[in-house]
GROMACS .gro file of C-alpha atoms in nm:
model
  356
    1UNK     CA    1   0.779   2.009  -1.832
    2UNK     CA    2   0.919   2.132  -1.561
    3UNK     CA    3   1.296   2.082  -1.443
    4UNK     CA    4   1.389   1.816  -1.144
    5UNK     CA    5   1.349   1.989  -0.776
    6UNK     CA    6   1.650   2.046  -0.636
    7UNK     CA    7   1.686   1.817  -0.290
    8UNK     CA    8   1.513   1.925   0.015
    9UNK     CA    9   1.313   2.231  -0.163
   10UNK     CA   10   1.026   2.431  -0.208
   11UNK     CA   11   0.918   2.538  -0.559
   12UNK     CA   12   0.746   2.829  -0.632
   13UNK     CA   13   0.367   2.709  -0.564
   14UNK     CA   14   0.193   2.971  -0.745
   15UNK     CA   15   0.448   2.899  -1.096
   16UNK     CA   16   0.383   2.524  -1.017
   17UNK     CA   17   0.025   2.536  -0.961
   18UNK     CA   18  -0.013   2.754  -1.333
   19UNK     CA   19   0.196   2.417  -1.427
   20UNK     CA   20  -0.080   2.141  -1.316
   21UNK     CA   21  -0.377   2.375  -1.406
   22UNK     CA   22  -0.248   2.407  -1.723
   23UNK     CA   23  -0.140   2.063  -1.809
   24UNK     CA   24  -0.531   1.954  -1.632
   25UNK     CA   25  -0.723   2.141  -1.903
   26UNK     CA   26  -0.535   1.940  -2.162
   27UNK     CA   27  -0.552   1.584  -2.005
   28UNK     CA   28  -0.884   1.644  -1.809
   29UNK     CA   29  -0.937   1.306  -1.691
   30UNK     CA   30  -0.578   1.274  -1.556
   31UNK     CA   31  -0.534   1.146  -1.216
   32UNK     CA   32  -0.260   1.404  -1.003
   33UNK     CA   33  -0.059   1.111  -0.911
   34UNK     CA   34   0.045   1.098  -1.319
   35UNK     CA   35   0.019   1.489  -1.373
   36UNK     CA   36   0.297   1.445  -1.107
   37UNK     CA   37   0.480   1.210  -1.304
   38UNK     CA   38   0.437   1.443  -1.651
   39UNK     CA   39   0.559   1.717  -1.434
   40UNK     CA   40   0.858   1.575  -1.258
   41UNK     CA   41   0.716   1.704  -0.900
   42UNK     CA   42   0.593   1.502  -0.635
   43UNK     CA   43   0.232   1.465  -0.549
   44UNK     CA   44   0.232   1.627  -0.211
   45UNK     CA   45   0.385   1.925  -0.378
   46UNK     CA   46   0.062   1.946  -0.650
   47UNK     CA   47  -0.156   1.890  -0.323
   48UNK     CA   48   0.036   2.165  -0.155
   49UNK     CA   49  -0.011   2.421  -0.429
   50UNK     CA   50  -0.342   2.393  -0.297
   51UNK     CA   51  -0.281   2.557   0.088
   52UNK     CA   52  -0.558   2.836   0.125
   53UNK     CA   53  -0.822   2.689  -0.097
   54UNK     CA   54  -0.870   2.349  -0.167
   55UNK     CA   55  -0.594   2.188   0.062
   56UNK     CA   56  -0.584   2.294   0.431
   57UNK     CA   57  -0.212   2.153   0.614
   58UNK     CA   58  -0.284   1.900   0.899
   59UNK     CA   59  -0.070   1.925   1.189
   60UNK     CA   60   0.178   1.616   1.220
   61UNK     CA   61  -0.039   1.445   1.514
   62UNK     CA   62  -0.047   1.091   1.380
   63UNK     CA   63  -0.205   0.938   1.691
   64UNK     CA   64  -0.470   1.177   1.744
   65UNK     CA   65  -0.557   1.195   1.400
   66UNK     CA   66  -0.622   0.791   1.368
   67UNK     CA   67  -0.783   0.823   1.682
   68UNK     CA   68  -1.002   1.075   1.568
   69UNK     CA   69  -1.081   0.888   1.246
   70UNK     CA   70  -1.401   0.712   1.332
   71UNK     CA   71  -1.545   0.999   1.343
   72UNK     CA   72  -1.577   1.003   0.994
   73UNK     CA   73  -1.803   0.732   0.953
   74UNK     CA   74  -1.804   0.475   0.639
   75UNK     CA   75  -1.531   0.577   0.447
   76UNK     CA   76  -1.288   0.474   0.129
   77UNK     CA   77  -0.962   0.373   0.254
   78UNK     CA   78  -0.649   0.342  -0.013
   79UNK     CA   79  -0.322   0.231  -0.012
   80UNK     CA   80  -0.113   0.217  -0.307
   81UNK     CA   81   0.240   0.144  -0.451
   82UNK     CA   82   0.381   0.219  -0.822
   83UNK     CA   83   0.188  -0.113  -0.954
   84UNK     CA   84  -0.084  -0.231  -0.718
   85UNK     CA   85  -0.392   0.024  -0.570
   86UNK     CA   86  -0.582  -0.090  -0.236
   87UNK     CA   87  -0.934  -0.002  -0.169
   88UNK     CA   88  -1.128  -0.048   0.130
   89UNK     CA   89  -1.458   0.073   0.206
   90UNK     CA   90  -1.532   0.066   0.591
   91UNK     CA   91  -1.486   0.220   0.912
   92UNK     CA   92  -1.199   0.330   1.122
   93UNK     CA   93  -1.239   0.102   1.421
   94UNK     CA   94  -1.081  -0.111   1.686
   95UNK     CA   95  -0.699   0.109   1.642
   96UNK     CA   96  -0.436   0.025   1.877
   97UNK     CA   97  -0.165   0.306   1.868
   98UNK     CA   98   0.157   0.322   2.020
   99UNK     CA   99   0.463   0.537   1.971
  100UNK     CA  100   0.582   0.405   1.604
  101UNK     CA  101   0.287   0.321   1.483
  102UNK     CA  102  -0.030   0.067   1.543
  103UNK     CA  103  -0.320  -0.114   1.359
  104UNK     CA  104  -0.680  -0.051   1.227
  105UNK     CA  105  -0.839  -0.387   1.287
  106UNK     CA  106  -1.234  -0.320   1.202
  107UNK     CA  107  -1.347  -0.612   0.968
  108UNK     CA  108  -1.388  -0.414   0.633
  109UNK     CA  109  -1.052  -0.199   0.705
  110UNK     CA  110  -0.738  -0.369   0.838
  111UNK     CA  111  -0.432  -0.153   0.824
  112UNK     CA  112  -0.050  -0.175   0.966
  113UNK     CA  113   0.039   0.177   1.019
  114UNK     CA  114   0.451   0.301   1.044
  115UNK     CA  115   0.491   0.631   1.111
  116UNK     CA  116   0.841   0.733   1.073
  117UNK     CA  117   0.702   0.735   0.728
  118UNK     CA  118   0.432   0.988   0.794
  119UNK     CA  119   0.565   1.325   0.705
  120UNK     CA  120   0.283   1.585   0.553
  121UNK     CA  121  -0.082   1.562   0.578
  122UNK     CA  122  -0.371   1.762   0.399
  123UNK     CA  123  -0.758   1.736   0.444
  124UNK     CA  124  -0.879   1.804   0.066
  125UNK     CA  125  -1.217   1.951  -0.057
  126UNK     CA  126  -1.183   1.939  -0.456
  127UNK     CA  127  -1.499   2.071  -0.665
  128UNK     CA  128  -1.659   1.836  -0.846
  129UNK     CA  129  -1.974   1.831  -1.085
  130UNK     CA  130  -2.115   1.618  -0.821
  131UNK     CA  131  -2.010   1.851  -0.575
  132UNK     CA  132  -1.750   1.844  -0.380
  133UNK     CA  133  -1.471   1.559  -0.322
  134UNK     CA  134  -1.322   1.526   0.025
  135UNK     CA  135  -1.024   1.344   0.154
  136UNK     CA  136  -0.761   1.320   0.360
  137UNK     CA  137  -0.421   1.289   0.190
  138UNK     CA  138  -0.080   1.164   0.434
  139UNK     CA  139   0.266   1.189   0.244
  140UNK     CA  140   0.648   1.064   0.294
  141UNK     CA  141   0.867   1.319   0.310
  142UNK     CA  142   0.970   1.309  -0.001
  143UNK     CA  143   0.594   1.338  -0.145
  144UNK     CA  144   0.508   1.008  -0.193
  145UNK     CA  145   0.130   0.918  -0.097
  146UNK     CA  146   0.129   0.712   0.228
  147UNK     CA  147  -0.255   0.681   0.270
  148UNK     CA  148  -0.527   0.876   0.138
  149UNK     CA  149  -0.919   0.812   0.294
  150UNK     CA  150  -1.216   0.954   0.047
  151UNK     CA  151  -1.518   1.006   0.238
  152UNK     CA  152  -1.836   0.885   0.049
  153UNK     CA  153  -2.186   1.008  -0.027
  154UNK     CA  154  -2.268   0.826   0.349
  155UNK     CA  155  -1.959   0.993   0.554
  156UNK     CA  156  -2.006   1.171   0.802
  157UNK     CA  157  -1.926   1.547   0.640
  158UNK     CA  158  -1.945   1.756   1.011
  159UNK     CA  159  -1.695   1.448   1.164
  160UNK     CA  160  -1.443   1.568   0.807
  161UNK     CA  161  -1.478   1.969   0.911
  162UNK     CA  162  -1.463   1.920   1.286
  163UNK     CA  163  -1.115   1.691   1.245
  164UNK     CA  164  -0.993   2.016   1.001
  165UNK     CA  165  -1.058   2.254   1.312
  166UNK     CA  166  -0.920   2.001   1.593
  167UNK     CA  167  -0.599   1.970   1.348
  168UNK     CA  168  -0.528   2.297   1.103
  169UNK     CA  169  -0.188   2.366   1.124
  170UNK     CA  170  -0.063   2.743   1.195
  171UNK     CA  171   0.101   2.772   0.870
  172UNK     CA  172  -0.143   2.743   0.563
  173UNK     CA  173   0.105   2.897   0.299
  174UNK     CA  174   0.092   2.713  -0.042
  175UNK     CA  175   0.401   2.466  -0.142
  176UNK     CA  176   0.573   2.224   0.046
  177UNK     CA  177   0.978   2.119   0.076
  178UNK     CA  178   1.063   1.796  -0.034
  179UNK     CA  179   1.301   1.548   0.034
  180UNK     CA  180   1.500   1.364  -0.281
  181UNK     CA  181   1.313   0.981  -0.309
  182UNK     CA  182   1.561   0.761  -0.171
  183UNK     CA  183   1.698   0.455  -0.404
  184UNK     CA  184   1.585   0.114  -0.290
  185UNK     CA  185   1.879  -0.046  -0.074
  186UNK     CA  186   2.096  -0.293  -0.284
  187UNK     CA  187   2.129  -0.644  -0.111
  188UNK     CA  188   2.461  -0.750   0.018
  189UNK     CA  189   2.611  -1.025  -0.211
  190UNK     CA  190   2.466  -1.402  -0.224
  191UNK     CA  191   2.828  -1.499  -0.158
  192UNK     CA  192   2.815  -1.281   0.170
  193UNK     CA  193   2.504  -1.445   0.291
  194UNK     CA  194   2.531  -1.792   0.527
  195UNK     CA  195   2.232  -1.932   0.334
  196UNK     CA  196   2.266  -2.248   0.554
  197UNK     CA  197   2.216  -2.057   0.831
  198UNK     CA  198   1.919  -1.813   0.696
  199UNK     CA  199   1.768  -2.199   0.606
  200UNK     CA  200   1.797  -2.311   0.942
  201UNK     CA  201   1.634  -1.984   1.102
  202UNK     CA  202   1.367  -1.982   0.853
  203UNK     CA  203   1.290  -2.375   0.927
  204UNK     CA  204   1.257  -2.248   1.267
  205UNK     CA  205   1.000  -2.005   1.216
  206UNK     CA  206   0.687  -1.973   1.462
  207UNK     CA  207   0.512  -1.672   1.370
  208UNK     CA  208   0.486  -1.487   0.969
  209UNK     CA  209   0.520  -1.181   1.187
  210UNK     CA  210   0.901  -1.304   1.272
  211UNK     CA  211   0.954  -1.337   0.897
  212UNK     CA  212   1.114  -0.924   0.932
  213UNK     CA  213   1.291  -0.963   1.178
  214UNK     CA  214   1.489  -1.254   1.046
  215UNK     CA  215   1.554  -1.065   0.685
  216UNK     CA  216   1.706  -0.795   0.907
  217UNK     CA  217   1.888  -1.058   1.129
  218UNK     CA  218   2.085  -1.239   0.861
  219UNK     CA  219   2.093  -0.882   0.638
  220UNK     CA  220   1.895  -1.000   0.278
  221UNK     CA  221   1.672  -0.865   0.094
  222UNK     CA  222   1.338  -1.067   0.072
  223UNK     CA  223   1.359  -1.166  -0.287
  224UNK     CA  224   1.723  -1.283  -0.233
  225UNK     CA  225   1.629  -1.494   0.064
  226UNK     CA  226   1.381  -1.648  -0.165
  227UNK     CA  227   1.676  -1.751  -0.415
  228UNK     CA  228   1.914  -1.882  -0.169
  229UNK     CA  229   1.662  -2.049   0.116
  230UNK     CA  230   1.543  -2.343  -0.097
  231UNK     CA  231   1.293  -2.422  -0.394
  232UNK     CA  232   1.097  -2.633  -0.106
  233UNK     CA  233   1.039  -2.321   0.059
  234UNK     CA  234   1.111  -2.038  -0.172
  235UNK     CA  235   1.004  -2.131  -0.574
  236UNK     CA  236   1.005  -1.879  -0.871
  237UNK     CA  237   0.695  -1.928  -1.082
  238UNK     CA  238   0.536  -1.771  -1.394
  239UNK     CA  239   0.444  -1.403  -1.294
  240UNK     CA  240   0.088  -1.444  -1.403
  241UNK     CA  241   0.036  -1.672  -1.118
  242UNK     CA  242  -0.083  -1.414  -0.872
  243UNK     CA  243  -0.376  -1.325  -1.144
  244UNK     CA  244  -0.435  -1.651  -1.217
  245UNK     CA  245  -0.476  -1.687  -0.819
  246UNK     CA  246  -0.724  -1.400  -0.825
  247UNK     CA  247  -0.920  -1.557  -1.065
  248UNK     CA  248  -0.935  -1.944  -0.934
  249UNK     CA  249  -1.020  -1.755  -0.591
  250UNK     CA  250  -1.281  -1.597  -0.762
  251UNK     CA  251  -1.448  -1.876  -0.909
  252UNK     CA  252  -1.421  -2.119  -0.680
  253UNK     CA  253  -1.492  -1.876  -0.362
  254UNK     CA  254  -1.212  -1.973  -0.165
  255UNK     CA  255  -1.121  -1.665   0.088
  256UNK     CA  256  -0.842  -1.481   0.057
  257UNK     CA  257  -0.623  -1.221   0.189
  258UNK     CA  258  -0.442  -0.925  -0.044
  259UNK     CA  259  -0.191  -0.698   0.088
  260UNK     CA  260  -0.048  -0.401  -0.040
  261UNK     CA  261   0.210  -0.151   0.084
  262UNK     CA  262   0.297   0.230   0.065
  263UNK     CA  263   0.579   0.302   0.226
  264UNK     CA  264   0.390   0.430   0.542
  265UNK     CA  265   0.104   0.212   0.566
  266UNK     CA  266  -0.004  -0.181   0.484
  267UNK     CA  267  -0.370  -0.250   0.399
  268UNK     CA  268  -0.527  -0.572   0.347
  269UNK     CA  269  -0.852  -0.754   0.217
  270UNK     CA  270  -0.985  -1.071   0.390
  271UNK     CA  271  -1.259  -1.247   0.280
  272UNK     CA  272  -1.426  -1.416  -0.073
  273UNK     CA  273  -1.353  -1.155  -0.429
  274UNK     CA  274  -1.619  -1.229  -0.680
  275UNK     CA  275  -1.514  -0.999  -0.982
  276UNK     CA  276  -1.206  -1.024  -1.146
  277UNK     CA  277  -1.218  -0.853  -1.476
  278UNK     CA  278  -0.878  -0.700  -1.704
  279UNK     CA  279  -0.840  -0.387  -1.817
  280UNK     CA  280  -0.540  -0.343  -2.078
  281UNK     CA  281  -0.216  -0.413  -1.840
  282UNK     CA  282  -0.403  -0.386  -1.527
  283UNK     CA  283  -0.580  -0.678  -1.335
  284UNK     CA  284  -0.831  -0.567  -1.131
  285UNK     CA  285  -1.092  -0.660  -0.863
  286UNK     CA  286  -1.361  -0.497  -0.895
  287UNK     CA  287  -1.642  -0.601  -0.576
  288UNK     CA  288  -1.897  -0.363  -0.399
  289UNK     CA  289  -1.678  -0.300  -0.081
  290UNK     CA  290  -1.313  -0.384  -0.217
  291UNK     CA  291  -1.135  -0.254  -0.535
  292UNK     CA  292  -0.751  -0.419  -0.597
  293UNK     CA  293  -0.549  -0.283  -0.944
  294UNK     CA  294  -0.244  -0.440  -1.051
  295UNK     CA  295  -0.003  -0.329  -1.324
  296UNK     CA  296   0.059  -0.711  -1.381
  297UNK     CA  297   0.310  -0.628  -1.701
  298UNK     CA  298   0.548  -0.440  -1.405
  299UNK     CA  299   0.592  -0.794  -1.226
  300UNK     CA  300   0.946  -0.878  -1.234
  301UNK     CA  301   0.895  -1.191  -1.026
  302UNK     CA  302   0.613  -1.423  -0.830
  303UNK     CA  303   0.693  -1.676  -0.590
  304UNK     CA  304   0.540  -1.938  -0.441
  305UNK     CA  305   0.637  -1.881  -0.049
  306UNK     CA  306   0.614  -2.150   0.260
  307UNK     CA  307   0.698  -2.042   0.603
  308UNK     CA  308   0.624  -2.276   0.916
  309UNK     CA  309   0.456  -2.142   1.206
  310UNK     CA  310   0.304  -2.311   1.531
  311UNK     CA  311  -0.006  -2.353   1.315
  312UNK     CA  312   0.118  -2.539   1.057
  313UNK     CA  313   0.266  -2.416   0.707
  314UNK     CA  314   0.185  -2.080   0.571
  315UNK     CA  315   0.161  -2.064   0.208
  316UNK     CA  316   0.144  -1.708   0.029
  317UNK     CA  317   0.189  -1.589  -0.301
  318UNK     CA  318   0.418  -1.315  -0.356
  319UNK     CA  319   0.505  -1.038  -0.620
  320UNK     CA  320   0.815  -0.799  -0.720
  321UNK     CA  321   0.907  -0.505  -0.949
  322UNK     CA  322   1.262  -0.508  -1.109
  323UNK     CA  323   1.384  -0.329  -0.830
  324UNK     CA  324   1.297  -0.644  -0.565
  325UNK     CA  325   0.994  -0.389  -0.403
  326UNK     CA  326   0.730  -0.590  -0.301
  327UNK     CA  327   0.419  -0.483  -0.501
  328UNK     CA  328   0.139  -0.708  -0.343
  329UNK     CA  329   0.108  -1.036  -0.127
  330UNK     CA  330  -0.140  -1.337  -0.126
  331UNK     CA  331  -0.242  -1.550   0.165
  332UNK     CA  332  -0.595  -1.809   0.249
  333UNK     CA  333  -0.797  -1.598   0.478
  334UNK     CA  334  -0.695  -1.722   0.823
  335UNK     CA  335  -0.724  -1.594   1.200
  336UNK     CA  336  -0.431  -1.674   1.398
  337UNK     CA  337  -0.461  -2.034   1.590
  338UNK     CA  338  -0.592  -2.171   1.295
  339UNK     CA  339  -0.409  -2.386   1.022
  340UNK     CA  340  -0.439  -2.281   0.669
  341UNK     CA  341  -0.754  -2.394   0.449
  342UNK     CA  342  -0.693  -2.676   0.289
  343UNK     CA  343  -0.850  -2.527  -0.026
  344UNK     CA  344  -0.598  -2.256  -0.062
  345UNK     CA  345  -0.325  -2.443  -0.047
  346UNK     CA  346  -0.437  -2.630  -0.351
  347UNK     CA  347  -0.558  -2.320  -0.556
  348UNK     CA  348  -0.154  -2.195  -0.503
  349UNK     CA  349  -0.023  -2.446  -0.581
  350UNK     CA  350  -0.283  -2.475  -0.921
  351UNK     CA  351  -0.220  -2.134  -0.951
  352UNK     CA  352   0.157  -2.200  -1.011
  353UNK     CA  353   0.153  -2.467  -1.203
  354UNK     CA  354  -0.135  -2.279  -1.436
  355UNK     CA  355  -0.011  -1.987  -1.457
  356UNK     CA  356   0.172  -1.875  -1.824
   0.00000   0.00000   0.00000
């Protein structure tokens, strides 16, 4: 193994890349986000090692990358966290940018995009015995994956080498300096928070959108609003509920919408899931255009979630690790104007009571 990186630095690429190579041809089927893991390093720093051969260093152009991303053509979009993967297969369409960040609103994929968590970027050609594997890898700055789009046997290949020309950074030196990963903020005290007020404010709600802001507003954490707002509106259930969700949406084709975040990027899935199927801890959906895995023994908590809105009551379906990070989110596929299905509301509220 190799030792901890020191804060803000660059290790020795060529010393680090002998590390992964070596470790690879003794766990060949190990995915780099884990070799990370075994080796204490970040992934952007294994992707880095790469510089001059099978990783070429994007330019930090965030807009005019996205923009340039239909280009591509059909593509696999993913978007993970420590216990929940993302997968969309679609096109990079209908983006509205601005200066912090924007959306990707085409049908198949539907992103939220923040930028001040975009820090390092790579276009990546990996050889493959079914020839080569390209994507395009965007990092934190501490080398966590933000985003990561896999072109397919249908993507456009010239759009993936003419985006490498438009954006090639300068610099194409292996390695990369990274920042230290930042511990998740501890919430203020329950005793410190007016939870009469927070009550009020949340009763008051008109959009899920405002739902941020007014965390930020009264200073809690989301799970600890959830304790202190009121089982009507708030309720701890069984943590296999959001499976168990999965599964009754599944069977009883009731439309849904999954979201999961990276720190950089949200991506979400609306419309009907048709497989559901286990694999040892993880839960998994497992359709033609949309792949979901979920660590489901990392849940530290599920609740059951109401929030009013001018349409009527929002009901999602909400998971945690035991740190309080959010690891994946469950609402009835709705457009905005519309109340919630009727149908959703009672597979939740199944779901809950279900669940075990």
């Amino acid at each position: 193994m190799l030792n901890q990186r020191q804060d803000a630095a660059r290790r020795d690429p060529t010393e680090l890349r002998a590390a992964w190579l070596g470790f690879r041809e003794t766990n060949p089927d190990v995915r780099i986000r884990d070799a990370a893991a075994a080796l204490e390093v970040s992934e952007a720093e294994l992707v880095a090692t790469g510089v001059g051969a099978t990783a070429t260093r994007l330019r930090p152009e965030w807009r005019e990358i996205v923009e340039a991303l239909p280009m591509l053509g059909t593509v696999m979009a993913l978007t993970r966290n420590e216990y929940a993967v993302h997968e969309k297969v679609g096109q990079y369409r209908e983006i509205q940018i601005n200066a912090h960040g924007g959306v990707v609103l085409d049908p198949d994929i539907d992103l939220r995009l923040f930028f001040s968590r975009w820090h390092h970027a790579f276009a990546v050609v990996d050889p493959g015995d079914k020839g080569p594997r390209r994507s395009l890898q965007i990092f934190d700055s501490d080398g966590t994956a933000v985003h990561k789009i896999h072109l397919r046997a249908d993507s456009d290949v010239a759009g993936f080498d003419a985006l490498i020309v438009r954006f090639a950074a300068e610099e194409q030196k292996p390695g990369i300096a990274v920042s230290p990963r930042p511990a998740p903020a501890a919430d203020r005290p329950d005793s410190a928070i007016d939870a009469e007020a927070l009550r009020k404010d949340w009763q008051a709600l008109r959009d899920t959108h405002d739902f941020f802001s007014l965390l930020k507003r009264h200073e809690v954490g989301r799970v600890q609003s959830f304790r202190l707002v009121g089982s009507d509106l708030a309720r701890s259930i069984p943590s296999g509920c959001f499976s168990r969700a999965l599964g009754l949406a599944a069977a009883e084709e009731v439309p849904i919408m999954v979201f999961v975040g990276s720190p950089g990027v949200i991506q979400i899935h609306g419309g009907p899931i048709k497989t559901v199927k286990r694999m040892g801890p993880w839960q998994n959906v497992m359709d033609p255009g949309f792949n979901l895995h979920l660590r489901e023994d990392c849940i530290e908590s599920c609740w059951l979630v109401r929030k009013p809105t001018d349409d009527g009551v929002v009901t999602s379906i909400e998971i945690f690790d035991k740190t309080g990070q959010q690891i994946a989110w469950m609402f009835g596929q709705r457009k905005p104007g519309q109340p919630e299905r009727a149908d959703w509301v009672r597979l939740a509220g199944q779901a809950a009571s279900e669940a075990h």
